[in-house]
GROMACS .gro file of C-alpha atoms in nm:
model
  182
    1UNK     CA    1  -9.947  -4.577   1.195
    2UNK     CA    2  -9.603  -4.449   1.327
    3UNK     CA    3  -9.771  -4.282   1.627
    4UNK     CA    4  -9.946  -4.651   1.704
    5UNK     CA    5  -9.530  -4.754   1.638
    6UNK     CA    6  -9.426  -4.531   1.891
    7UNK     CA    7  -9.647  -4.564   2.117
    8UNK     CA    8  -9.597  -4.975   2.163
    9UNK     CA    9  -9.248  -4.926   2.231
   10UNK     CA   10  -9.324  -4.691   2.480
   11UNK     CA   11  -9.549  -4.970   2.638
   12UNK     CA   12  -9.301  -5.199   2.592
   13UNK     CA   13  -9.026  -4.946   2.737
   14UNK     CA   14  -9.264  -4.834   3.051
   15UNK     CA   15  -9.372  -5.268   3.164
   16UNK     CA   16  -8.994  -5.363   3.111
   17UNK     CA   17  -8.919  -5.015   3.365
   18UNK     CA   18  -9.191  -5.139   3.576
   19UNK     CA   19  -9.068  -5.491   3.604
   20UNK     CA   20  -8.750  -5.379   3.701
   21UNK     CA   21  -8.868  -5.138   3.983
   22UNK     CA   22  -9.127  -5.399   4.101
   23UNK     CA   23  -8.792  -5.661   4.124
   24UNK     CA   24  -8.546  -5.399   4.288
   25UNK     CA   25  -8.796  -5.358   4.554
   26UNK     CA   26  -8.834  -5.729   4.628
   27UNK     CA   27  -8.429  -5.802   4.564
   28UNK     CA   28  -8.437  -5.520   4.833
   29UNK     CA   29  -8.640  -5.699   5.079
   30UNK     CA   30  -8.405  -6.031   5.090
   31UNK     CA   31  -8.062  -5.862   5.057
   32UNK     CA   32  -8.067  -5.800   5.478
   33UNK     CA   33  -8.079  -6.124   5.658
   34UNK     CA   34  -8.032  -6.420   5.397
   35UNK     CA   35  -8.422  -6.518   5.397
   36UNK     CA   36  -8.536  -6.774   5.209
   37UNK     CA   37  -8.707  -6.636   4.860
   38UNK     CA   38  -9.086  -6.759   4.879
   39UNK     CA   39  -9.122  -6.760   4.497
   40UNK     CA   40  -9.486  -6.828   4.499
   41UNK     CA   41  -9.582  -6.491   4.636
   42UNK     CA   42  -9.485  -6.300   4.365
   43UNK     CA   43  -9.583  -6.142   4.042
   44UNK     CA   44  -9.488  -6.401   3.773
   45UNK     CA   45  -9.279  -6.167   3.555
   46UNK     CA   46  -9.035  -6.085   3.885
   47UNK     CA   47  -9.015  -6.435   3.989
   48UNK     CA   48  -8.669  -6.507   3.711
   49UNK     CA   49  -8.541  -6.204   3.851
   50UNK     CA   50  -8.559  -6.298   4.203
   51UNK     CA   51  -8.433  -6.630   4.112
   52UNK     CA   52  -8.126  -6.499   3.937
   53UNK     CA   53  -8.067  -6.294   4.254
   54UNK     CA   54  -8.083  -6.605   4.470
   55UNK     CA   55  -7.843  -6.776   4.314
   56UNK     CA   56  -7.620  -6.463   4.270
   57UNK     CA   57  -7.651  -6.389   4.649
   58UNK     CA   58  -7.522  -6.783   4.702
   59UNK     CA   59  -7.184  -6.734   4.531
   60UNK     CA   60  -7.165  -6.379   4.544
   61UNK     CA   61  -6.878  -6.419   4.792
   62UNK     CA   62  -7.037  -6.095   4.998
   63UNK     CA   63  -7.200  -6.086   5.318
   64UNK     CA   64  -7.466  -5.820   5.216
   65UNK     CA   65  -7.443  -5.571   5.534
   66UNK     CA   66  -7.696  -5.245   5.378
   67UNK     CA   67  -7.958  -5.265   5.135
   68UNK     CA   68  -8.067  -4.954   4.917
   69UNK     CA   69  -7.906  -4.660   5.090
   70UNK     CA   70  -7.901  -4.286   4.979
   71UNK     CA   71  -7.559  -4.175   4.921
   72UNK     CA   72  -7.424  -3.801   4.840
   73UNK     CA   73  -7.150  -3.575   4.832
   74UNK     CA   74  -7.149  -3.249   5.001
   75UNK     CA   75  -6.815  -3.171   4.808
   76UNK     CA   76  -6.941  -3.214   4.453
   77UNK     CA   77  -7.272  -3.163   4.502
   78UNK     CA   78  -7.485  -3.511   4.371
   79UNK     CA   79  -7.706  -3.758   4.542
   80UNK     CA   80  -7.821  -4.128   4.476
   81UNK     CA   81  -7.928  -4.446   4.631
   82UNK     CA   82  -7.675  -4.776   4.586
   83UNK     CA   83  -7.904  -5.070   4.619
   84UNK     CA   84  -7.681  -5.245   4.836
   85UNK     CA   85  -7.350  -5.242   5.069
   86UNK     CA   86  -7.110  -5.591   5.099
   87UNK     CA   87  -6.859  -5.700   5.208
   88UNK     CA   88  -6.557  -5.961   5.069
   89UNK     CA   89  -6.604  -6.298   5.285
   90UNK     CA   90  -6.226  -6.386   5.405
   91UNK     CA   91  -6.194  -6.735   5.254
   92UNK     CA   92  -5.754  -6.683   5.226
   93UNK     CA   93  -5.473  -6.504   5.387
   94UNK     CA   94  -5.480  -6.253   5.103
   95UNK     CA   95  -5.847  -6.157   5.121
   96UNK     CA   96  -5.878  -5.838   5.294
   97UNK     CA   97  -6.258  -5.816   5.376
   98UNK     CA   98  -6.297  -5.494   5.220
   99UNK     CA   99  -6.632  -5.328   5.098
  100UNK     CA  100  -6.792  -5.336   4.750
  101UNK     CA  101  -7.082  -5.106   4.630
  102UNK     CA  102  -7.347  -5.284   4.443
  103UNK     CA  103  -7.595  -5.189   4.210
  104UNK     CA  104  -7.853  -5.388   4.048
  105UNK     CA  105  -7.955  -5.378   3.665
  106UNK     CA  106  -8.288  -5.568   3.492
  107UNK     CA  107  -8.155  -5.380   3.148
  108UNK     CA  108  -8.094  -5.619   2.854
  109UNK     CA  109  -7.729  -5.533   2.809
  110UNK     CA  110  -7.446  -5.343   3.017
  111UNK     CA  111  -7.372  -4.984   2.950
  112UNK     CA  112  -7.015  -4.753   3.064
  113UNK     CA  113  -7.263  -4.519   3.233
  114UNK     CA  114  -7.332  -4.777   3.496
  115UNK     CA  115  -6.955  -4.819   3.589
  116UNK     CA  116  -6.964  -4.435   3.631
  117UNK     CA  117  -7.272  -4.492   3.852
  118UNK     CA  118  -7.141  -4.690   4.104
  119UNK     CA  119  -6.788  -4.535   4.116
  120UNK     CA  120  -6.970  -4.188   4.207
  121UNK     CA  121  -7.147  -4.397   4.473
  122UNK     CA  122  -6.906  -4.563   4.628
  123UNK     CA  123  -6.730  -4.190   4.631
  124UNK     CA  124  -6.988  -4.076   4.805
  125UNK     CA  125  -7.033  -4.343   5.053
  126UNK     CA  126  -6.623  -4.261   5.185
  127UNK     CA  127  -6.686  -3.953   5.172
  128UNK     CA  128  -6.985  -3.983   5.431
  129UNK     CA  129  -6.858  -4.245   5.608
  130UNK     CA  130  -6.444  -4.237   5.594
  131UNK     CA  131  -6.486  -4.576   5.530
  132UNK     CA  132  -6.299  -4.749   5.198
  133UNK     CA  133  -6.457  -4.901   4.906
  134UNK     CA  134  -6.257  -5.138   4.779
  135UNK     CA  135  -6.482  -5.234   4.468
  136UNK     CA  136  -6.778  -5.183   4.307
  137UNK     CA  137  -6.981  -5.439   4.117
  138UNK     CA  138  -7.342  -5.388   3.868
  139UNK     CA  139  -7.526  -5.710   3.896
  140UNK     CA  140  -7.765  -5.734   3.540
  141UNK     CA  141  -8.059  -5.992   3.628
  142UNK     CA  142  -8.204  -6.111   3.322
  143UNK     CA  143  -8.600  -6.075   3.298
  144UNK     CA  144  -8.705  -6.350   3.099
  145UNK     CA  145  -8.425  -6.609   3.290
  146UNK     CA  146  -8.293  -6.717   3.611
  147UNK     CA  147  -7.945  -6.584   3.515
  148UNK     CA  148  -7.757  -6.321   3.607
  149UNK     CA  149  -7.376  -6.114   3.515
  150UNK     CA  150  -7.125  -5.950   3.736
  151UNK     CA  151  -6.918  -5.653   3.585
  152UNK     CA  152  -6.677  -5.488   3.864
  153UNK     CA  153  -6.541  -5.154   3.820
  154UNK     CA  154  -6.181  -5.178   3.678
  155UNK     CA  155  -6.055  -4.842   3.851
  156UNK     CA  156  -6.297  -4.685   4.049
  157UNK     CA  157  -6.050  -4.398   4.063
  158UNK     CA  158  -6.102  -4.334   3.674
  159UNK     CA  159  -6.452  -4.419   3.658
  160UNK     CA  160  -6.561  -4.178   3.946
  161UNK     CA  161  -6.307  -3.925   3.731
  162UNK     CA  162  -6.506  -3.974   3.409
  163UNK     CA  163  -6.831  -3.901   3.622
  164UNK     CA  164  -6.733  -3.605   3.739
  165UNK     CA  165  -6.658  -3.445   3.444
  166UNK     CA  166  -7.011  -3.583   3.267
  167UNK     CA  167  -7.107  -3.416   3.599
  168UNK     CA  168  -6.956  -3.101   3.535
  169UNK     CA  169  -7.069  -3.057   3.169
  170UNK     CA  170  -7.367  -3.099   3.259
  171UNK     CA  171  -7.373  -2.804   3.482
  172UNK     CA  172  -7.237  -2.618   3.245
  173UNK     CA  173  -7.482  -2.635   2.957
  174UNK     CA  174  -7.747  -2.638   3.189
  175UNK     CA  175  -7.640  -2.276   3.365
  176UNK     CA  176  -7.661  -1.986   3.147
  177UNK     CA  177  -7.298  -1.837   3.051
  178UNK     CA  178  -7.441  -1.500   3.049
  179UNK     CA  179  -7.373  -1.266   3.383
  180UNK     CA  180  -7.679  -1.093   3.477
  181UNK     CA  181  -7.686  -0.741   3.291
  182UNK     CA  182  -7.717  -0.441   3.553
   0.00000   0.00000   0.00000
């Protein structure tokens, strides 16, 4: 009985995964060019994702210039792909037009690790590029509704900091301490 327990959550765990790759690779299709979203040629379960995303992308503020994009970083050694590159429309003297890194999320709830996500992309992106990030934003599309929720990165500075050092743990306890005996 607990293996038949376990083994629906994993079911439940892998169609909620698969969902969420099946809508990152449509979100990824309309974030280049402002296309309209034909809703009736999708799967049924993407279809409140990709509405969310519409009406995200309509008051988002951006003018979405990449879509996903590998990113690394030659210095501390880690690759990933940010789903998508913006930049701030000038709508007032004080807007500056500067970039944002975006990543998109179908999870049920926001997590820290995501902040530390996109901060070590958008690091990686200047470093590649020379070109500043300004912000960086994780977009959570709910699954069941046309809704969605912005988080931006309070200090990217911090968060990329905090990633780092997961980064470098990480190495650590998964190199052996030992020299090699001679």
């Amino acid at each position: 009985m607990l293996q038949t327990a376990a083994g629906s959550s994993d079911k439940v765990r892998d169609a909620a995964a698969d969902v969420g790759t099946r809508a990152h690779i449509v979100i990824d299709d309309h974030v280049i060019g402002g296309r309209a979203i034909d809703l009736s040629t999708m799967e049924p379960d993407v279809v409140p994702v990709m509405q969310g995303f519409d009406a995200w992308r309509k008051s988002c503020g951006l003018e979405l210039l990449q879509r996903d994009t590998i990113v690394y970083s030659t210095k501390h050694g880690y690759a990933g792909a940010m789903d998508a590159l913006g930049r701030k429309l000038i709508t007032t003297k004080k807007d500056k037009g500067g970039l944002v890194v975006l990543d998109w999320k179908t999870s049920n709830q926001f997590s820290s690790d995501y902040a530390y996500q996109v901060a070590a992309y958008a690091h990686a992106f200047e470093e590649m590029t020379g070109e500043k990030v300004d912000e960086a934003w994780v977009v959570r599309f709910d699954k069941a509704k046309p809704k969605y929720e912005v988080r931006k990165v309070k200090s990217l500075k911090q968060s990329f900091e905090i990633f780092h050092s997961a980064l470098k743990l990480w190495r650590a306890t998964n190199e052996s301490p030992w020299s090699s005996s001679s």
